[in-house]
Amino acid sequence: MGQPLDDAALDTIFRTARTYNGYTDAPVTEADVARIYDLLKMGPTSVNQQSARFVWLLSQPAKDKLAGFASGSNAEKIRKAPASVIIAYDMNFHDHLIDFFPHAPEAKNWFPTEAGRREQAFRNSSLQGAYFIIAARALGFDTGPMSGFDNAKVDEAFFADQPGVKSNFISTLGVGDPSTLHDRSPRPGFDRFNRVI
Ligand SMILES: Cc1cc2nc3c(=O)[nH]c(=O)nc-3n(C[C@H](O)[C@H](O)[C@H](O)COP(=O)(O)O)c2cc1C
């Protein structure tokens, strides 16, 4: 069992953490994204399927390429951010289960339909995308997740050689600049969307 986190840690990953529109000049390196990945991959996925695929965009040409498919103000945010990432999902995640769920070699046969595989891959890549956000925060970074982009064009530009891989959402990444924040939107109280039965 883990130790409960202290207030400072809870602030860092949830309570005062924000979705950032802009970042300081502090760089994001390949070593940084590897550290983020090494944390997020420990988050749980169904049959440990690890269906998310990440493309980390650290170079300006790569960020410009992604920005070309983003809508409205998202494009400029991507161009200016120290880094961006495409969180995608692999419809063929079951081909890798022998590595990640080795105690059940038959697991690759548990997902016979394309619709079922898509649902699994999308659900679990979304979870891994959330783990990415929390892992980045835990390591002192901030993120700006976005769904306002053309998925089909991103898939064509970044995953043409992997037809089973489809984009889920994208995010900027860096050390957030508080001057780019709007006021925080309200969150619902417990009574609004919860039932205890
Ligand atoms: C999956 C996802 C997609 C989002 N898409 C966009 C987007 O396309 N453009 C944008 O400006 N913000 C986008 N957001 C940002 C949300 O509006 C923001 O995270 C939310 O309002 C909470 O903000 P806060 O973390 O600062 O409280 C997205 C967030 C998530 C998690």
Coordinates of N, CA, C and O in Angstrom, one line a residue, residues 62-183:
A62 N 8.5 19.6 -36.3 CA 7.5 18.7 -35.9 C 6.3 19.4 -35.3 O 5.1 19.0 -35.6
K63 N 6.5 20.4 -34.4 CA 5.4 21.1 -33.8 C 4.6 21.9 -34.9 O 3.4 21.9 -34.8
D64 N 5.4 22.5 -35.8 CA 4.7 23.2 -36.9 C 3.8 22.3 -37.7 O 2.7 22.7 -38.1
K65 N 4.3 21.1 -38.0 CA 3.5 20.1 -38.8 C 2.2 19.8 -38.0 O 1.1 19.8 -38.6
L66 N 2.3 19.5 -36.7 CA 1.0 19.2 -36.0 C 0.1 20.4 -35.9 O -1.1 20.3 -36.1
A67 N 0.7 21.6 -35.7 CA -0.1 22.8 -35.6 C -0.9 23.0 -36.9 O -2.0 23.6 -36.8
G68 N -0.4 22.6 -38.0 CA -1.1 22.8 -39.3 C -2.5 22.0 -39.3 O -3.3 22.4 -40.1
F69 N -2.7 21.1 -38.4 CA -3.9 20.3 -38.3 C -4.8 20.7 -37.1 O -5.8 20.1 -36.9
A70 N -4.4 21.7 -36.4 CA -5.1 22.1 -35.2 C -6.1 23.3 -35.5 O -5.8 24.1 -36.3
S71 N -7.1 23.3 -34.7 CA -8.1 24.4 -35.0 C -7.9 25.6 -34.1 O -7.4 25.5 -33.0
G72 N -8.4 26.8 -34.6 CA -8.4 28.0 -33.9 C -7.1 28.3 -33.2 O -6.0 28.2 -33.8
S73 N -7.2 28.7 -31.9 CA -6.0 29.2 -31.2 C -5.1 28.0 -30.8 O -4.0 28.2 -30.3
N74 N -5.6 26.8 -31.0 CA -4.8 25.6 -30.6 C -3.5 25.6 -31.4 O -2.4 25.2 -30.9
A75 N -3.5 26.0 -32.7 CA -2.3 25.9 -33.6 C -1.2 26.8 -33.0 O 0.0 26.3 -32.9
E76 N -1.5 28.0 -32.6 CA -0.4 28.9 -32.1 C 0.1 28.3 -30.7 O 1.3 28.4 -30.5
K77 N -0.8 27.7 -29.9 CA -0.3 27.2 -28.7 C 0.7 26.1 -28.9 O 1.7 25.9 -28.2
I78 N 0.4 25.2 -29.9 CA 1.3 24.1 -30.2 C 2.7 24.7 -30.8 O 3.7 24.2 -30.4
R79 N 2.6 25.6 -31.7 CA 3.8 26.2 -32.3 C 4.7 26.8 -31.2 O 6.0 26.6 -31.2
K80 N 4.1 27.4 -30.2 CA 4.9 28.2 -29.2 C 5.4 27.3 -28.0 O 6.3 27.7 -27.3
A81 N 4.7 26.2 -27.8 CA 5.0 25.3 -26.6 C 6.4 24.7 -26.8 O 6.8 24.4 -27.9
P82 N 7.1 24.5 -25.6 CA 8.4 23.8 -25.7 C 8.2 22.4 -26.3 O 9.2 21.9 -27.0
A83 N 7.1 21.7 -26.1 CA 6.9 20.4 -26.7 C 5.4 20.1 -26.9 O 4.6 20.8 -26.2
S84 N 5.1 19.2 -27.7 CA 3.7 18.7 -27.8 C 3.8 17.2 -28.0 O 4.8 16.6 -28.3
V85 N 2.6 16.6 -27.8 CA 2.6 15.1 -27.9 C 1.3 14.7 -28.5 O 0.3 15.3 -28.3
I86 N 1.4 13.7 -29.3 CA 0.1 13.0 -29.9 C -0.1 11.8 -29.1 O 0.8 10.9 -29.0
I87 N -1.2 11.7 -28.5 CA -1.6 10.4 -27.7 C -2.5 9.7 -28.7 O -3.6 10.1 -29.0
A88 N -2.0 8.5 -29.2 CA -2.8 7.7 -30.1 C -3.1 6.3 -29.5 O -2.6 6.0 -28.4
Y89 N -3.9 5.6 -30.3 CA -4.1 4.2 -29.8 C -3.9 3.2 -30.9 O -4.1 3.5 -32.1
D90 N -3.5 2.0 -30.5 CA -3.1 1.0 -31.5 C -4.2 -0.1 -31.5 O -4.4 -0.8 -30.5
M91 N -4.9 -0.2 -32.6 CA -6.0 -1.2 -32.8 C -5.4 -2.6 -32.7 O -6.2 -3.5 -32.5
N92 N -4.1 -2.7 -33.0 CA -3.5 -4.0 -33.0 C -2.7 -4.3 -31.7 O -1.7 -5.0 -31.7
F93 N -3.2 -3.7 -30.6 CA -2.6 -3.9 -29.3 C -2.5 -5.4 -28.9 O -1.5 -5.8 -28.2
H94 N -3.4 -6.2 -29.4 CA -3.4 -7.6 -29.0 C -2.2 -8.3 -29.5 O -1.8 -9.4 -29.0
D95 N -1.6 -7.8 -30.6 CA -0.4 -8.5 -31.1 C 0.8 -8.4 -30.1 O 1.8 -9.1 -30.3
H96 N 0.7 -7.5 -29.2 CA 1.8 -7.3 -28.2 C 1.5 -7.9 -26.9 O 2.4 -7.8 -26.0
L97 N 0.3 -8.5 -26.7 CA 0.0 -9.0 -25.4 C 0.9 -10.1 -24.9 O 1.0 -10.3 -23.7
I98 N 1.5 -10.8 -25.8 CA 2.4 -11.9 -25.4 C 3.6 -11.3 -24.6 O 4.1 -12.0 -23.7
D99 N 3.9 -10.1 -24.8 CA 5.0 -9.4 -24.1 C 4.5 -8.9 -22.7 O 5.2 -8.8 -21.7
F100 N 3.2 -8.3 -22.7 CA 2.8 -7.6 -21.6 C 1.8 -8.3 -20.7 O 1.4 -7.9 -19.6
F101 N 1.3 -9.5 -21.2 CA 0.4 -10.3 -20.4 C 0.8 -11.8 -20.5 O 0.0 -12.6 -20.9
P102 N 2.1 -12.0 -20.3 CA 2.7 -13.3 -20.7 C 2.2 -14.5 -20.0 O 2.3 -15.6 -20.5
H103 N 1.5 -14.3 -18.8 CA 1.0 -15.5 -18.1 C -0.3 -16.1 -18.7 O -0.7 -17.1 -18.4
A104 N -0.8 -15.3 -19.7 CA -2.0 -15.8 -20.5 C -1.7 -15.7 -22.0 O -2.2 -14.8 -22.6
P105 N -1.0 -16.7 -22.5 CA -0.6 -16.6 -23.9 C -1.8 -16.5 -24.9 O -1.7 -16.0 -26.0
E106 N -3.0 -16.9 -24.4 CA -4.2 -16.9 -25.3 C -4.9 -15.6 -25.3 O -5.8 -15.4 -26.0
A107 N -4.3 -14.6 -24.5 CA -5.0 -13.3 -24.4 C -5.2 -12.6 -25.7 O -6.1 -11.8 -25.9
K108 N -4.3 -12.8 -26.7 CA -4.4 -12.2 -28.0 C -5.6 -12.5 -28.7 O -6.1 -11.8 -29.6
N109 N -6.3 -13.7 -28.3 CA -7.5 -14.1 -29.0 C -8.8 -13.6 -28.3 O -9.9 -13.9 -28.7
W110 N -8.6 -12.8 -27.3 CA -9.8 -12.4 -26.5 C -10.5 -11.2 -27.1 O -11.5 -10.7 -26.6
F111 N -9.9 -10.7 -28.2 CA -10.5 -9.4 -28.8 C -10.8 -9.7 -30.3 O -10.1 -9.1 -31.2
P112 N -11.7 -10.5 -30.7 CA -11.9 -11.0 -32.0 C -12.5 -9.9 -33.0 O -12.3 -10.1 -34.2
T113 N -13.2 -8.9 -32.5 CA -13.9 -8.0 -33.4 C -13.1 -6.7 -33.4 O -12.6 -6.2 -32.4
E114 N -13.2 -6.0 -34.6 CA -12.6 -4.7 -34.8 C -13.3 -3.7 -33.8 O -12.6 -2.9 -33.2
A115 N -14.6 -3.8 -33.7 CA -15.3 -2.8 -32.9 C -14.9 -3.0 -31.4 O -14.7 -2.0 -30.7
G116 N -14.7 -4.2 -31.0 CA -14.3 -4.5 -29.6 C -12.9 -4.0 -29.4 O -12.6 -3.4 -28.3
R117 N -12.0 -4.2 -30.4 CA -10.6 -3.8 -30.2 C -10.5 -2.2 -30.1 O -9.8 -1.7 -29.4
R118 N -11.4 -1.6 -31.0 CA -11.3 -0.1 -31.0 C -11.8 0.4 -29.6 O -11.2 1.3 -29.1
E119 N -12.9 -0.2 -29.1 CA -13.4 0.3 -27.8 C -12.3 0.1 -26.7 O -12.1 1.0 -25.9
Q120 N -11.7 -1.0 -26.7 CA -10.6 -1.3 -25.7 C -9.4 -0.3 -25.9 O -9.0 0.3 -24.9
A121 N -9.0 -0.2 -27.1 CA -7.8 0.6 -27.4 C -8.1 2.1 -27.1 O -7.2 2.8 -26.5
F122 N -9.3 2.6 -27.4 CA -9.6 4.0 -27.2 C -9.7 4.2 -25.7 O -9.2 5.2 -25.1
R123 N -10.4 3.3 -25.0 CA -10.6 3.5 -23.5 C -9.3 3.6 -22.8 O -9.0 4.5 -22.0
N124 N -8.4 2.6 -23.1 CA -7.2 2.5 -22.4 C -6.2 3.5 -22.8 O -5.4 4.0 -22.0
S125 N -6.2 4.0 -24.0 CA -5.3 5.1 -24.4 C -5.7 6.4 -23.8 O -4.9 7.2 -23.4
S126 N -7.1 6.5 -23.6 CA -7.5 7.7 -22.9 C -7.1 7.7 -21.4 O -6.6 8.7 -20.9
L127 N -7.1 6.5 -20.8 CA -6.6 6.4 -19.5 C -5.1 6.8 -19.5 O -4.6 7.5 -18.6
Q128 N -4.4 6.2 -20.4 CA -2.9 6.5 -20.4 C -2.6 8.0 -20.7 O -1.6 8.5 -20.3
G129 N -3.5 8.6 -21.5 CA -3.4 10.1 -21.7 C -3.6 10.8 -20.4 O -2.9 11.8 -20.1
A130 N -4.5 10.3 -19.6 CA -4.7 11.0 -18.2 C -3.5 10.7 -17.4 O -3.0 11.6 -16.7
Y131 N -3.0 9.5 -17.4 CA -1.8 9.2 -16.6 C -0.6 10.1 -17.1 O 0.2 10.6 -16.3
F132 N -0.6 10.4 -18.4 CA 0.5 11.3 -18.9 C 0.3 12.7 -18.2 O 1.4 13.3 -17.8
I133 N -0.9 13.2 -18.1 CA -1.1 14.5 -17.5 C -0.6 14.5 -16.1 O 0.1 15.4 -15.7
I134 N -1.0 13.5 -15.4 CA -0.6 13.5 -13.9 C 0.9 13.2 -13.8 O 1.5 13.8 -12.9
A135 N 1.4 12.3 -14.6 CA 2.9 12.1 -14.5 C 3.7 13.3 -14.8 O 4.7 13.6 -14.1
A136 N 3.3 14.1 -15.8 CA 4.0 15.3 -16.2 C 3.9 16.3 -15.0 O 4.9 16.9 -14.6
R137 N 2.7 16.4 -14.4 CA 2.6 17.3 -13.3 C 3.5 16.9 -12.1 O 4.1 17.7 -11.4
A138 N 3.5 15.6 -11.9 CA 4.3 15.0 -10.7 C 5.8 15.3 -10.9 O 6.5 15.4 -9.9
L139 N 6.2 15.5 -12.2 CA 7.6 15.7 -12.4 C 7.9 17.2 -12.7 O 9.0 17.6 -13.1
G140 N 6.9 18.0 -12.4 CA 7.2 19.5 -12.4 C 6.8 20.1 -13.7 O 7.2 21.3 -14.0
F141 N 6.1 19.4 -14.6 CA 5.7 20.0 -15.9 C 4.2 20.3 -15.9 O 3.5 19.9 -15.0
D142 N 3.8 21.0 -17.0 CA 2.4 21.2 -17.1 C 2.0 20.8 -18.5 O 2.8 20.7 -19.4
T143 N 0.7 20.7 -18.7 CA 0.2 20.2 -20.0 C -1.0 21.1 -20.5 O -1.6 21.8 -19.7
G144 N -1.3 20.9 -21.8 CA -2.5 21.6 -22.4 C -3.1 20.7 -23.3 O -2.9 20.7 -24.5
P145 N -3.9 19.7 -22.8 CA -4.6 18.7 -23.7 C -5.6 19.4 -24.6 O -6.2 20.4 -24.3
M146 N -5.7 18.8 -25.8 CA -6.6 19.4 -26.8 C -7.2 18.3 -27.7 O -6.6 17.4 -28.1
S147 N -8.5 18.5 -28.0 CA -9.2 17.6 -29.0 C -9.6 18.4 -30.2 O -10.1 17.8 -31.2
G148 N -9.3 19.7 -30.2 CA -9.6 20.5 -31.4 C -8.6 20.4 -32.5 O -7.7 21.3 -32.6
F149 N -8.6 19.3 -33.3 CA -7.7 19.1 -34.4 C -8.3 18.1 -35.3 O -9.3 17.4 -35.0
D150 N -7.8 18.0 -36.5 CA -8.3 17.1 -37.5 C -7.6 15.7 -37.4 O -6.5 15.5 -37.8
N151 N -8.3 14.8 -36.7 CA -7.7 13.5 -36.4 C -7.3 12.7 -37.7 O -6.2 12.1 -37.7
A152 N -8.1 12.8 -38.8 CA -7.8 12.1 -40.0 C -6.5 12.6 -40.6 O -5.7 11.8 -41.1
K153 N -6.4 13.9 -40.6 CA -5.1 14.5 -41.2 C -3.9 14.2 -40.3 O -2.8 14.0 -40.8
V154 N -4.1 14.2 -39.0 CA -2.9 13.9 -38.1 C -2.6 12.4 -38.4 O -1.4 12.1 -38.5
D155 N -3.5 11.5 -38.5 CA -3.2 10.1 -38.7 C -2.5 9.9 -40.0 O -1.5 9.1 -40.1
E156 N -2.9 10.7 -41.0 CA -2.3 10.6 -42.4 C -0.8 11.1 -42.3 O 0.1 10.5 -42.9
A157 N -0.6 12.2 -41.6 CA 0.7 12.8 -41.5 C 1.7 12.0 -40.6 O 2.9 12.0 -40.9
F158 N 1.2 11.4 -39.5 CA 2.1 10.9 -38.5 C 2.0 9.3 -38.4 O 2.9 8.7 -37.9
F159 N 0.9 8.7 -39.0 CA 0.8 7.3 -38.8 C 0.5 6.6 -40.1 O -0.1 5.5 -40.1
A160 N 0.9 7.1 -41.2 CA 0.6 6.5 -42.5 C 1.2 5.1 -42.6 O 0.7 4.3 -43.3
D161 N 2.4 4.9 -41.9 CA 3.0 3.6 -42.0 C 2.5 2.6 -40.9 O 2.9 1.5 -40.9
Q162 N 1.5 3.1 -40.1 CA 0.9 2.2 -39.1 C -0.6 2.4 -39.2 O -1.2 3.1 -38.3
P163 N -1.2 1.7 -40.1 CA -2.7 1.9 -40.4 C -3.5 1.6 -39.2 O -4.7 2.1 -39.0
G164 N -3.1 0.8 -38.2 CA -3.9 0.5 -37.0 C -3.8 1.5 -35.9 O -4.4 1.4 -34.9
V165 N -2.9 2.5 -36.1 CA -2.7 3.5 -35.1 C -3.5 4.8 -35.4 O -3.4 5.3 -36.5
K166 N -4.3 5.2 -34.5 CA -5.2 6.4 -34.7 C -5.0 7.4 -33.5 O -4.9 7.0 -32.4
S167 N -5.0 8.7 -33.9 CA -4.9 9.7 -32.8 C -6.1 9.7 -31.9 O -7.2 9.6 -32.4
N168 N -5.8 10.0 -30.6 CA -6.9 10.1 -29.6 C -7.0 11.6 -29.3 O -7.9 12.3 -29.7
F169 N -6.0 12.1 -28.6 CA -6.0 13.6 -28.4 C -4.5 14.0 -28.4 O -3.6 13.2 -28.5
I170 N -4.3 15.3 -28.3 CA -3.0 15.9 -28.4 C -2.8 16.8 -27.2 O -3.8 17.1 -26.5
S171 N -1.5 17.1 -26.9 CA -1.3 18.0 -25.7 C 0.0 18.8 -25.9 O 0.9 18.3 -26.5
T172 N 0.0 20.0 -25.4 CA 1.2 20.7 -25.3 C 1.8 20.3 -23.9 O 1.2 19.7 -23.1
L173 N 3.1 20.6 -23.8 CA 3.9 20.2 -22.6 C 5.0 21.2 -22.3 O 5.7 21.6 -23.3
G174 N 5.2 21.6 -21.1 CA 6.3 22.5 -20.7 C 6.1 22.9 -19.3 O 5.4 22.2 -18.5
V175 N 6.8 23.9 -18.9 CA 6.6 24.5 -17.6 C 5.6 25.7 -17.8 O 6.0 26.7 -18.5
G176 N 4.4 25.6 -17.2 CA 3.4 26.6 -17.5 C 3.7 28.0 -17.1 O 4.4 28.2 -16.1
D177 N 3.2 28.9 -17.9 CA 3.4 30.4 -17.6 C 2.0 30.8 -17.1 O 1.0 30.9 -17.8
P178 N 2.0 31.1 -15.8 CA 0.7 31.5 -15.1 C 0.0 32.7 -15.8 O -1.2 32.8 -15.7
S179 N 0.8 33.6 -16.5 CA 0.2 34.7 -17.1 C -0.7 34.4 -18.3 O -1.5 35.2 -18.8
T180 N -0.7 33.1 -18.7 CA -1.5 32.7 -19.9 C -2.8 32.0 -19.4 O -3.6 31.6 -20.2
L181 N -3.0 32.0 -18.1 CA -4.2 31.3 -17.6 C -5.4 32.2 -17.5 O -5.3 33.4 -17.2
H182 N -6.6 31.6 -17.8 CA -7.9 32.3 -17.5 C -8.3 31.9 -16.1 O -7.7 31.0 -15.5
D183 N -9.4 32.5 -15.6 CA -9.9 32.1 -14.3 C -10.3 30.6 -14.4 O -10.8 30.2 -15.4

